[in-house]
Structures are given as C-alpha cells and as structure tokens.
PDB file of C-alpha atoms in Angstrom:
ATOM      1  CA  ARG Q   1     115.572 159.173  37.285  1.00 63.00           C
ATOM      2  CA  ILE Q   2     112.167 160.432  38.378  1.00 74.00           C
ATOM      3  CA  HIS Q   3     109.169 159.446  36.275  1.00 90.00           C
ATOM      4  CA  ARG Q   4     107.102 162.276  34.769  1.00 87.00           C
ATOM      5  CA  SER Q   5     103.841 161.062  36.313  1.00 88.00           C
ATOM      6  CA  ASN Q   6     105.399 161.040  39.808  1.00 89.00           C
ATOM      7  CA  LEU Q   7     106.415 164.675  39.360  1.00 90.00           C
ATOM      8  CA  VAL Q   8     102.871 165.565  38.256  1.00 91.00           C
ATOM      9  CA  MET Q   9     101.474 163.878  41.380  1.00 90.00           C
ATOM     10  CA  MET Q  10     103.736 166.161  43.439  1.00 91.00           C
ATOM     11  CA  GLY Q  11     102.359 169.246  41.655  1.00 90.00           C
ATOM     12  CA  VAL Q  12     105.309 169.831  39.302  1.00 91.00           C
ATOM     13  CA  LEU Q  13     104.479 171.328  35.890  1.00 93.00           C
ATOM     14  CA  PRO Q  14     105.730 168.869  33.225  1.00 93.00           C
ATOM     15  CA  LEU Q  15     107.154 170.589  30.138  1.00 96.00           C
ATOM     16  CA  GLN Q  16     108.704 169.076  27.020  1.00 96.00           C
ATOM     17  CA  PHE Q  17     110.640 170.739  24.229  1.00 98.00           C
ATOM     18  CA  GLN Q  18     108.969 170.674  20.827  1.00 98.00           C
ATOM     19  CA  GLN Q  19     110.413 168.498  18.078  1.00 97.00           C
ATOM     20  CA  GLY Q  20     113.744 169.966  16.997  1.00 96.00           C
ATOM     21  CA  ASP Q  21     114.224 172.105  20.113  1.00 98.00           C
ATOM     22  CA  SER Q  22     116.630 171.303  22.934  1.00 97.00           C
ATOM     23  CA  ALA Q  23     118.524 173.180  25.611  1.00 97.00           C
ATOM     24  CA  GLU Q  24     121.552 173.039  23.348  1.00 97.00           C
ATOM     25  CA  SER Q  25     119.768 174.273  20.206  1.00 97.00           C
ATOM     26  CA  LEU Q  26     118.287 177.189  22.178  1.00 98.00           C
ATOM     27  CA  GLY Q  27     121.644 178.072  23.731  1.00 96.00           C
ATOM     28  CA  LEU Q  28     120.545 177.312  27.293  1.00 97.00           C
ATOM     29  CA  ASP Q  29     123.083 176.259  29.923  1.00 96.00           C
ATOM     30  CA  GLY Q  30     120.915 175.782  33.035  1.00 95.00           C
ATOM     31  CA  LYS Q  31     121.781 179.114  34.654  1.00 96.00           C
ATOM     32  CA  GLU Q  32     118.793 180.954  33.193  1.00 98.00           C
ATOM     33  CA  GLU Q  33     115.866 182.411  35.108  1.00 98.00           C
ATOM     34  CA  ILE Q  34     112.825 180.682  33.602  1.00 98.00           C
ATOM     35  CA  SER Q  35     109.282 182.045  33.423  1.00 97.00           C
ATOM     36  CA  VAL Q  36     106.335 180.147  31.981  1.00 97.00           C
ATOM     37  CA  GLU Q  37     103.174 181.805  30.663  1.00 96.00           C
ATOM     38  CA  ILE Q  38     100.421 179.326  31.518  1.00 93.00           C
ATOM     39  CA  SER Q  39      96.726 180.195  31.444  1.00 92.00           C
ATOM     40  CA  GLU Q  40      94.088 178.992  33.889  1.00 90.00           C
ATOM     41  CA  ASP Q  41      92.365 177.058  31.097  1.00 93.00           C
ATOM     42  CA  VAL Q  42      95.458 175.095  30.013  1.00 95.00           C
ATOM     43  CA  GLN Q  43      94.713 171.599  28.713  1.00 95.00           C
ATOM     44  CA  PRO Q  44      96.854 168.470  28.263  1.00 95.00           C
ATOM     45  CA  HIS Q  45      99.404 168.836  25.437  1.00 96.00           C
ATOM     46  CA  ASP Q  46      98.822 172.587  24.976  1.00 97.00           C
ATOM     47  CA  LEU Q  47     101.735 174.776  23.928  1.00 98.00           C
ATOM     48  CA  VAL Q  48     102.878 177.422  26.415  1.00 98.00           C
ATOM     49  CA  LYS Q  49     105.410 180.236  26.082  1.00 98.00           C
ATOM     50  CA  VAL Q  50     108.650 180.134  28.029  1.00 98.00           C
ATOM     51  CA  LYS Q  51     111.121 182.963  28.579  1.00 98.00           C
ATOM     52  CA  ALA Q  52     114.650 182.099  29.639  1.00 98.00           C
ATOM     53  CA  LYS Q  53     116.639 185.087  30.899  1.00 98.00           C
ATOM     54  CA  LYS Q  54     120.377 184.484  30.702  1.00 96.00           C
ATOM     55  CA  GLU Q  55     122.927 185.890  33.142  1.00 95.00           C
ATOM     56  CA  ASN Q  56     123.931 188.512  30.548  1.00 96.00           C
ATOM     57  CA  GLY Q  57     120.308 189.747  30.326  1.00 96.00           C
ATOM     58  CA  GLU Q  58     119.543 188.145  26.957  1.00 97.00           C
ATOM     59  CA  VAL Q  59     116.057 186.615  26.818  1.00 98.00           C
ATOM     60  CA  VAL Q  60     115.352 183.485  24.791  1.00 98.00           C
ATOM     61  CA  GLU Q  61     111.664 182.854  24.038  1.00 98.00           C
ATOM     62  CA  PHE Q  62     110.292 179.515  22.888  1.00 98.00           C
ATOM     63  CA  GLU Q  63     107.232 177.278  23.209  1.00 98.00           C
ATOM     64  CA  VAL Q  64     107.046 173.946  24.986  1.00 98.00           C
ATOM     65  CA  ILE Q  65     104.437 171.209  25.301  1.00 98.00           C
ATOM     66  CA  VAL Q  66     102.570 170.852  28.598  1.00 97.00           C
ATOM     67  CA  ARG Q  67     102.925 167.135  29.323  1.00 95.00           C
ATOM     68  CA  PHE Q  68      99.725 166.497  31.225  1.00 94.00           C
ATOM     69  CA  ASP Q  69      98.569 163.226  29.707  1.00 93.00           C
ATOM     70  CA  SER Q  70      95.085 163.308  31.247  1.00 94.00           C
ATOM     71  CA  LEU Q  71      92.612 165.649  32.906  1.00 94.00           C
ATOM     72  CA  VAL Q  72      93.274 163.848  36.204  1.00 92.00           C
ATOM     73  CA  GLU Q  73      96.939 164.882  36.015  1.00 93.00           C
ATOM     74  CA  LEU Q  74      95.820 168.433  35.322  1.00 93.00           C
ATOM     75  CA  ASP Q  75      93.672 168.316  38.483  1.00 92.00           C
ATOM     76  CA  TYR Q  76      96.674 167.122  40.524  1.00 90.00           C
ATOM     77  CA  TYR Q  77      98.686 170.083  39.239  1.00 91.00           C
ATOM     78  CA  ARG Q  78      95.919 172.610  39.888  1.00 90.00           C
ATOM     79  CA  HIS Q  79      95.682 171.416  43.496  1.00 88.00           C
ATOM     80  CA  GLY Q  80      99.453 171.444  44.021  1.00 89.00           C
ATOM     81  CA  GLY Q  81      99.729 167.657  43.978  1.00 92.00           C
ATOM     82  CA  ILE Q  82      97.724 164.555  44.822  1.00 87.00           C
ATOM     83  CA  LEU Q  83      98.148 164.915  48.591  1.00 87.00           C
ATOM     84  CA  GLN Q  84      96.771 168.459  48.602  1.00 88.00           C
ATOM     85  CA  MET Q  85      93.900 167.378  46.332  1.00 85.00           C
ATOM     86  CA  VAL Q  86      92.940 164.504  48.645  1.00 86.00           C
ATOM     87  CA  LEU Q  87      93.145 166.754  51.720  1.00 90.00           C
ATOM     88  CA  ARG Q  88      90.975 169.435  50.108  1.00 86.00           C
ATOM     89  CA  ASN Q  89      88.400 166.828  49.083  1.00 84.00           C
ATOM     90  CA  LYS Q  90      88.335 165.365  52.614  1.00 87.00           C
ATOM     91  CA  LEU Q  91      87.947 168.798  54.202  1.00 89.00           C
ATOM     92  CA  ALA Q  92      85.112 169.633  51.809  1.00 88.00           C
ATOM     93  CA  GLN Q  93      83.102 166.574  52.932  1.00 86.00           C
TER      94      GLN Q  93
END
C-alpha cells in the first residue's frame, strides 16, 4: 500500500471521495475514463468536479476532495513532484 504523501511527492493528484460517496455508490467499476476539472488556484481540501465516462458512454459526475494537506504538498504537485521541484530550484540559482 502506497502512502498518500509519497504519491504527492511523485506529483500524483490525491483525490478522496466525499462522505457517503464511493466507487460502488456511484456505480463505478474501474473501467471508466476519468477527467478532473482542477483550477490553477486550487487549494488544499478544495472540492473539484470529476467526470467518469463509462464504456457504454454514460457519464457520472461527482465532486471529490483534493487531499493536499499543506501548501508544500501543493507545490510538489504543481512542479510534477519533489524531484522536479528541487531540480528547477537548483537550475534557477
């Protein structure tokens, strides 16, 4: 099991279902094409819209919580991960 913070440090967008929502309750089976509407000014714990397009063309829309727990994690994500952030900072010096 990979820890959420490790995924953030690799530049992965951490999303969490809202209370009462789950893949099962939304009728998702893992075969959907997922798109996430995330703005440039997203902040930790904001809600973002997700569209899940099923194989039959049906689209399920729902909101999830962005699980950045700090502004530092948000910076990691914006840079594509901690390694890219460190490299950019070094190159800028």
